[in-house]
């Protein structure tokens, strides 16, 4: 890139309609959400005045430095944390607690070590008749490539396999939203890369709305329809960047690199190490 | 990360070392008494003869059964009360703060200090002894269950709630299995305490059991061979109880890598 200014200009022929033209129904609406609590006698504001809208089937990344409150925001949306102010609406209904229609995927440490692969995937399927349950489990075992490991315990699996297991456990209950909290952060570079491709594949086939928290710029440009950039202390939405690239995305393409540069600038990260 | 068992030749070597240590200990015991000629203290072979005598008199199994009976009942009653109570105290912060100090207050009081009250309430025979075992096991088990629940990683509880579990299901499907390693370790330790205490309790209010055997053998003509025989039996049975419970625990926790999976 010759200069940052030209890097920010995207080729005109590839611009797409503005996001307001999106006709998909609004899935999630966050209005005026603030979170603050007392810590060691000082009132700390973790999130301030968050407004966010997400349409059905959208893939949104919450990107920001550690400590910017992006995980807190995801926990508020997930119903694990009540905001100090503001509200979260999903399908027009206020969120009052966690709900099986929206599954939170933690880092791979969320799988239950006392259950086998089958037991983990079937965890949310207790209400189904045995035969249907067995089929669902088999389907998702297959989908995340864990065939042959049905009877294995998580301690016998690698980090990437555990992560896939947790995603499978979430998908098995057929939720309409998935929340992923730096879910691939603990994996090695190559596994992380594969996992992103897998997630995109699942997203296209299963048509879920996905909120993905990350501090990894590349991850957000590779995955998201929109990247919500957050600033720290207090956590605010700094900017929303539409990533207007078709999947599969070429991570060496100039346009990909332009988005990457744009986000680097937005987060105030130097381009040189 | 497959777990590999120790090769069998290593196991044989370990067993040989344990047996060798035991033999050396018995030889040292015999040699010490041979050299010092201490009065009354029995030599190893006298203890073996004592055990044989108890067996032929038909009282050996009776005493063992009596002690095991008391320890089983006292321990099981304590488990039945302490696990739910400890779970409730560990889960509900307010209840924990209200009753936690009380449990901590009871802990340093030796269970043997309760003997007079146990006799007052339950008279003589099995009930006071069972009550003492029950008390001795109760506080450590409540504390075990309390801490075990508090140590369950929030991520498991959140995941359980996310899948729509109610309180009862959350206990059965998340808290209980997640805290099982801690619980089993606590059960093992407490069973040791219970066994330690049953013998002491039997020295007072009953006329059977291994504790009674020891006191009675001294009173009935300084039969120190039988006293030591009783001690040896207590040690052996304690070892057996510990081995059994740790075997059971390993069965319950099969497949779980205790170190690798606790974040």
PDB file of C-alpha atoms in Angstrom, chain B residues 94-219:
ATOM      1  CA  UNK B  94     -26.797 -16.421  52.066  1.00  0.00           C
ATOM      2  CA  UNK B  95     -27.355 -19.823  53.672  1.00  0.00           C
ATOM      3  CA  UNK B  96     -23.605 -20.442  53.529  1.00  0.00           C
ATOM      4  CA  UNK B  97     -22.879 -17.221  55.372  1.00  0.00           C
ATOM      5  CA  UNK B  98     -25.585 -17.964  57.951  1.00  0.00           C
ATOM      6  CA  UNK B  99     -24.582 -21.558  58.760  1.00  0.00           C
ATOM      7  CA  UNK B 100     -20.957 -21.756  57.628  1.00  0.00           C
ATOM      8  CA  UNK B 101     -19.515 -20.317  60.861  1.00  0.00           C
ATOM      9  CA  UNK B 102     -21.559 -22.826  62.875  1.00  0.00           C
ATOM     10  CA  UNK B 103     -20.050 -25.731  60.938  1.00  0.00           C
ATOM     11  CA  UNK B 104     -16.572 -24.262  61.432  1.00  0.00           C
ATOM     12  CA  UNK B 105     -17.328 -23.900  65.146  1.00  0.00           C
ATOM     13  CA  UNK B 106     -18.275 -27.576  65.461  1.00  0.00           C
ATOM     14  CA  UNK B 107     -15.210 -28.758  63.602  1.00  0.00           C
ATOM     15  CA  UNK B 108     -12.520 -28.381  66.283  1.00  0.00           C
ATOM     16  CA  UNK B 109     -14.651 -30.149  68.920  1.00  0.00           C
ATOM     17  CA  UNK B 110     -13.357 -33.704  69.028  1.00  0.00           C
ATOM     18  CA  UNK B 111     -16.120 -36.196  68.323  1.00  0.00           C
ATOM     19  CA  UNK B 112     -15.011 -38.001  71.495  1.00  0.00           C
ATOM     20  CA  UNK B 113     -16.045 -34.979  73.522  1.00  0.00           C
ATOM     21  CA  UNK B 114     -19.605 -35.867  72.537  1.00  0.00           C
ATOM     22  CA  UNK B 115     -19.435 -39.285  74.229  1.00  0.00           C
ATOM     23  CA  UNK B 116     -21.100 -38.196  77.484  1.00  0.00           C
ATOM     24  CA  UNK B 117     -23.917 -36.510  75.578  1.00  0.00           C
ATOM     25  CA  UNK B 118     -24.211 -39.507  73.241  1.00  0.00           C
ATOM     26  CA  UNK B 119     -24.672 -41.793  76.252  1.00  0.00           C
ATOM     27  CA  UNK B 120     -27.139 -39.370  77.805  1.00  0.00           C
ATOM     28  CA  UNK B 121     -29.244 -39.325  74.647  1.00  0.00           C
ATOM     29  CA  UNK B 122     -28.853 -42.873  73.379  1.00  0.00           C
ATOM     30  CA  UNK B 123     -27.909 -44.967  76.414  1.00  0.00           C
ATOM     31  CA  UNK B 124     -25.449 -47.781  75.783  1.00  0.00           C
ATOM     32  CA  UNK B 125     -24.921 -50.161  72.863  1.00  0.00           C
ATOM     33  CA  UNK B 126     -24.779 -49.375  69.157  1.00  0.00           C
ATOM     34  CA  UNK B 127     -26.745 -46.108  68.955  1.00  0.00           C
ATOM     35  CA  UNK B 128     -24.281 -43.862  70.842  1.00  0.00           C
ATOM     36  CA  UNK B 129     -21.343 -45.308  68.877  1.00  0.00           C
ATOM     37  CA  UNK B 130     -23.158 -44.805  65.569  1.00  0.00           C
ATOM     38  CA  UNK B 131     -24.001 -41.269  66.674  1.00  0.00           C
ATOM     39  CA  UNK B 132     -20.336 -40.507  67.399  1.00  0.00           C
ATOM     40  CA  UNK B 133     -19.292 -41.779  63.950  1.00  0.00           C
ATOM     41  CA  UNK B 134     -22.093 -39.782  62.398  1.00  0.00           C
ATOM     42  CA  UNK B 135     -20.933 -36.590  64.125  1.00  0.00           C
ATOM     43  CA  UNK B 136     -17.282 -37.188  63.326  1.00  0.00           C
ATOM     44  CA  UNK B 137     -18.108 -37.637  59.622  1.00  0.00           C
ATOM     45  CA  UNK B 138     -20.683 -34.863  59.387  1.00  0.00           C
ATOM     46  CA  UNK B 139     -18.580 -31.708  59.575  1.00  0.00           C
ATOM     47  CA  UNK B 140     -15.816 -32.771  57.179  1.00  0.00           C
ATOM     48  CA  UNK B 141     -18.426 -33.988  54.691  1.00  0.00           C
ATOM     49  CA  UNK B 142     -20.476 -30.778  54.874  1.00  0.00           C
ATOM     50  CA  UNK B 143     -17.333 -28.726  54.293  1.00  0.00           C
ATOM     51  CA  UNK B 144     -16.279 -31.020  51.451  1.00  0.00           C
ATOM     52  CA  UNK B 145     -19.628 -30.718  49.681  1.00  0.00           C
ATOM     53  CA  UNK B 146     -19.731 -26.960  50.285  1.00  0.00           C
ATOM     54  CA  UNK B 147     -16.317 -26.368  48.768  1.00  0.00           C
ATOM     55  CA  UNK B 148     -16.876 -28.880  45.987  1.00  0.00           C
ATOM     56  CA  UNK B 149     -19.926 -26.954  44.786  1.00  0.00           C
ATOM     57  CA  UNK B 150     -18.177 -23.613  45.092  1.00  0.00           C
ATOM     58  CA  UNK B 151     -15.304 -24.930  42.989  1.00  0.00           C
ATOM     59  CA  UNK B 152     -17.515 -25.957  40.086  1.00  0.00           C
ATOM     60  CA  UNK B 153     -16.372 -23.670  37.236  1.00  0.00           C
ATOM     61  CA  UNK B 154     -18.989 -21.051  36.379  1.00  0.00           C
ATOM     62  CA  UNK B 155     -18.703 -22.036  32.732  1.00  0.00           C
ATOM     63  CA  UNK B 156     -20.405 -25.413  33.438  1.00  0.00           C
ATOM     64  CA  UNK B 157     -23.205 -23.782  35.430  1.00  0.00           C
ATOM     65  CA  UNK B 158     -23.749 -21.172  32.709  1.00  0.00           C
ATOM     66  CA  UNK B 159     -23.791 -23.852  30.027  1.00  0.00           C
ATOM     67  CA  UNK B 160     -26.345 -25.848  32.032  1.00  0.00           C
ATOM     68  CA  UNK B 161     -28.589 -22.822  32.474  1.00  0.00           C
ATOM     69  CA  UNK B 162     -28.178 -21.998  28.793  1.00  0.00           C
ATOM     70  CA  UNK B 163     -29.608 -25.417  27.936  1.00  0.00           C
ATOM     71  CA  UNK B 164     -32.628 -24.556  30.039  1.00  0.00           C
ATOM     72  CA  UNK B 165     -31.975 -26.637  33.169  1.00  0.00           C
ATOM     73  CA  UNK B 166     -34.021 -25.875  36.284  1.00  0.00           C
ATOM     74  CA  UNK B 167     -32.522 -25.967  39.788  1.00  0.00           C
ATOM     75  CA  UNK B 168     -33.114 -29.689  40.330  1.00  0.00           C
ATOM     76  CA  UNK B 169     -31.669 -30.675  36.973  1.00  0.00           C
ATOM     77  CA  UNK B 170     -28.784 -28.280  37.437  1.00  0.00           C
ATOM     78  CA  UNK B 171     -27.862 -30.150  40.635  1.00  0.00           C
ATOM     79  CA  UNK B 172     -28.205 -33.597  39.143  1.00  0.00           C
ATOM     80  CA  UNK B 173     -26.714 -32.984  35.713  1.00  0.00           C
ATOM     81  CA  UNK B 174     -24.091 -30.298  36.374  1.00  0.00           C
ATOM     82  CA  UNK B 175     -23.187 -29.682  40.009  1.00  0.00           C
ATOM     83  CA  UNK B 176     -23.103 -33.317  41.122  1.00  0.00           C
ATOM     84  CA  UNK B 177     -20.986 -34.702  38.255  1.00  0.00           C
ATOM     85  CA  UNK B 178     -18.786 -31.597  38.118  1.00  0.00           C
ATOM     86  CA  UNK B 179     -17.999 -31.773  41.840  1.00  0.00           C
ATOM     87  CA  UNK B 180     -17.653 -35.566  41.933  1.00  0.00           C
ATOM     88  CA  UNK B 181     -13.827 -35.639  42.011  1.00  0.00           C
ATOM     89  CA  UNK B 182     -13.736 -33.322  45.051  1.00  0.00           C
ATOM     90  CA  UNK B 183     -16.616 -35.178  46.701  1.00  0.00           C
ATOM     91  CA  UNK B 184     -14.989 -38.588  46.319  1.00  0.00           C
ATOM     92  CA  UNK B 185     -11.690 -37.294  47.688  1.00  0.00           C
ATOM     93  CA  UNK B 186     -13.600 -35.942  50.698  1.00  0.00           C
ATOM     94  CA  UNK B 187     -15.513 -39.196  51.177  1.00  0.00           C
ATOM     95  CA  UNK B 188     -12.258 -41.142  51.187  1.00  0.00           C
ATOM     96  CA  UNK B 189     -10.686 -38.866  53.783  1.00  0.00           C
ATOM     97  CA  UNK B 190     -13.790 -38.901  55.953  1.00  0.00           C
ATOM     98  CA  UNK B 191     -14.119 -42.672  55.884  1.00  0.00           C
ATOM     99  CA  UNK B 192     -10.603 -42.740  57.352  1.00  0.00           C
ATOM    100  CA  UNK B 193     -11.717 -40.392  60.119  1.00  0.00           C
ATOM    101  CA  UNK B 194     -14.823 -42.501  60.783  1.00  0.00           C
ATOM    102  CA  UNK B 195     -12.737 -45.633  61.143  1.00  0.00           C
ATOM    103  CA  UNK B 196     -10.324 -43.811  63.441  1.00  0.00           C
ATOM    104  CA  UNK B 197     -13.188 -42.702  65.660  1.00  0.00           C
ATOM    105  CA  UNK B 198     -15.209 -45.944  65.813  1.00  0.00           C
ATOM    106  CA  UNK B 199     -12.408 -47.653  67.697  1.00  0.00           C
ATOM    107  CA  UNK B 200     -12.196 -44.826  70.205  1.00  0.00           C
ATOM    108  CA  UNK B 201     -15.970 -44.768  70.637  1.00  0.00           C
ATOM    109  CA  UNK B 202     -16.007 -48.501  71.315  1.00  0.00           C
ATOM    110  CA  UNK B 203     -13.642 -48.117  74.227  1.00  0.00           C
ATOM    111  CA  UNK B 204     -16.472 -46.542  76.178  1.00  0.00           C
ATOM    112  CA  UNK B 205     -20.081 -47.559  75.851  1.00  0.00           C
ATOM    113  CA  UNK B 206     -20.184 -50.962  74.168  1.00  0.00           C
ATOM    114  CA  UNK B 207     -19.090 -54.568  74.708  1.00  0.00           C
ATOM    115  CA  UNK B 208     -18.111 -55.541  71.208  1.00  0.00           C
ATOM    116  CA  UNK B 209     -15.976 -54.232  68.395  1.00  0.00           C
ATOM    117  CA  UNK B 210     -12.245 -53.852  67.904  1.00  0.00           C
ATOM    118  CA  UNK B 211     -11.998 -50.905  70.307  1.00  0.00           C
ATOM    119  CA  UNK B 212     -13.677 -52.953  72.988  1.00  0.00           C
ATOM    120  CA  UNK B 213     -11.367 -55.895  72.221  1.00  0.00           C
ATOM    121  CA  UNK B 214      -8.316 -53.738  72.946  1.00  0.00           C
ATOM    122  CA  UNK B 215      -9.561 -52.288  76.223  1.00  0.00           C
ATOM    123  CA  UNK B 216     -11.004 -55.619  77.342  1.00  0.00           C
ATOM    124  CA  UNK B 217      -7.792 -57.529  76.613  1.00  0.00           C
ATOM    125  CA  UNK B 218      -5.789 -55.205  78.843  1.00  0.00           C
ATOM    126  CA  UNK B 219      -8.367 -55.287  81.631  1.00  0.00           C
TER     127      UNK B 219
END
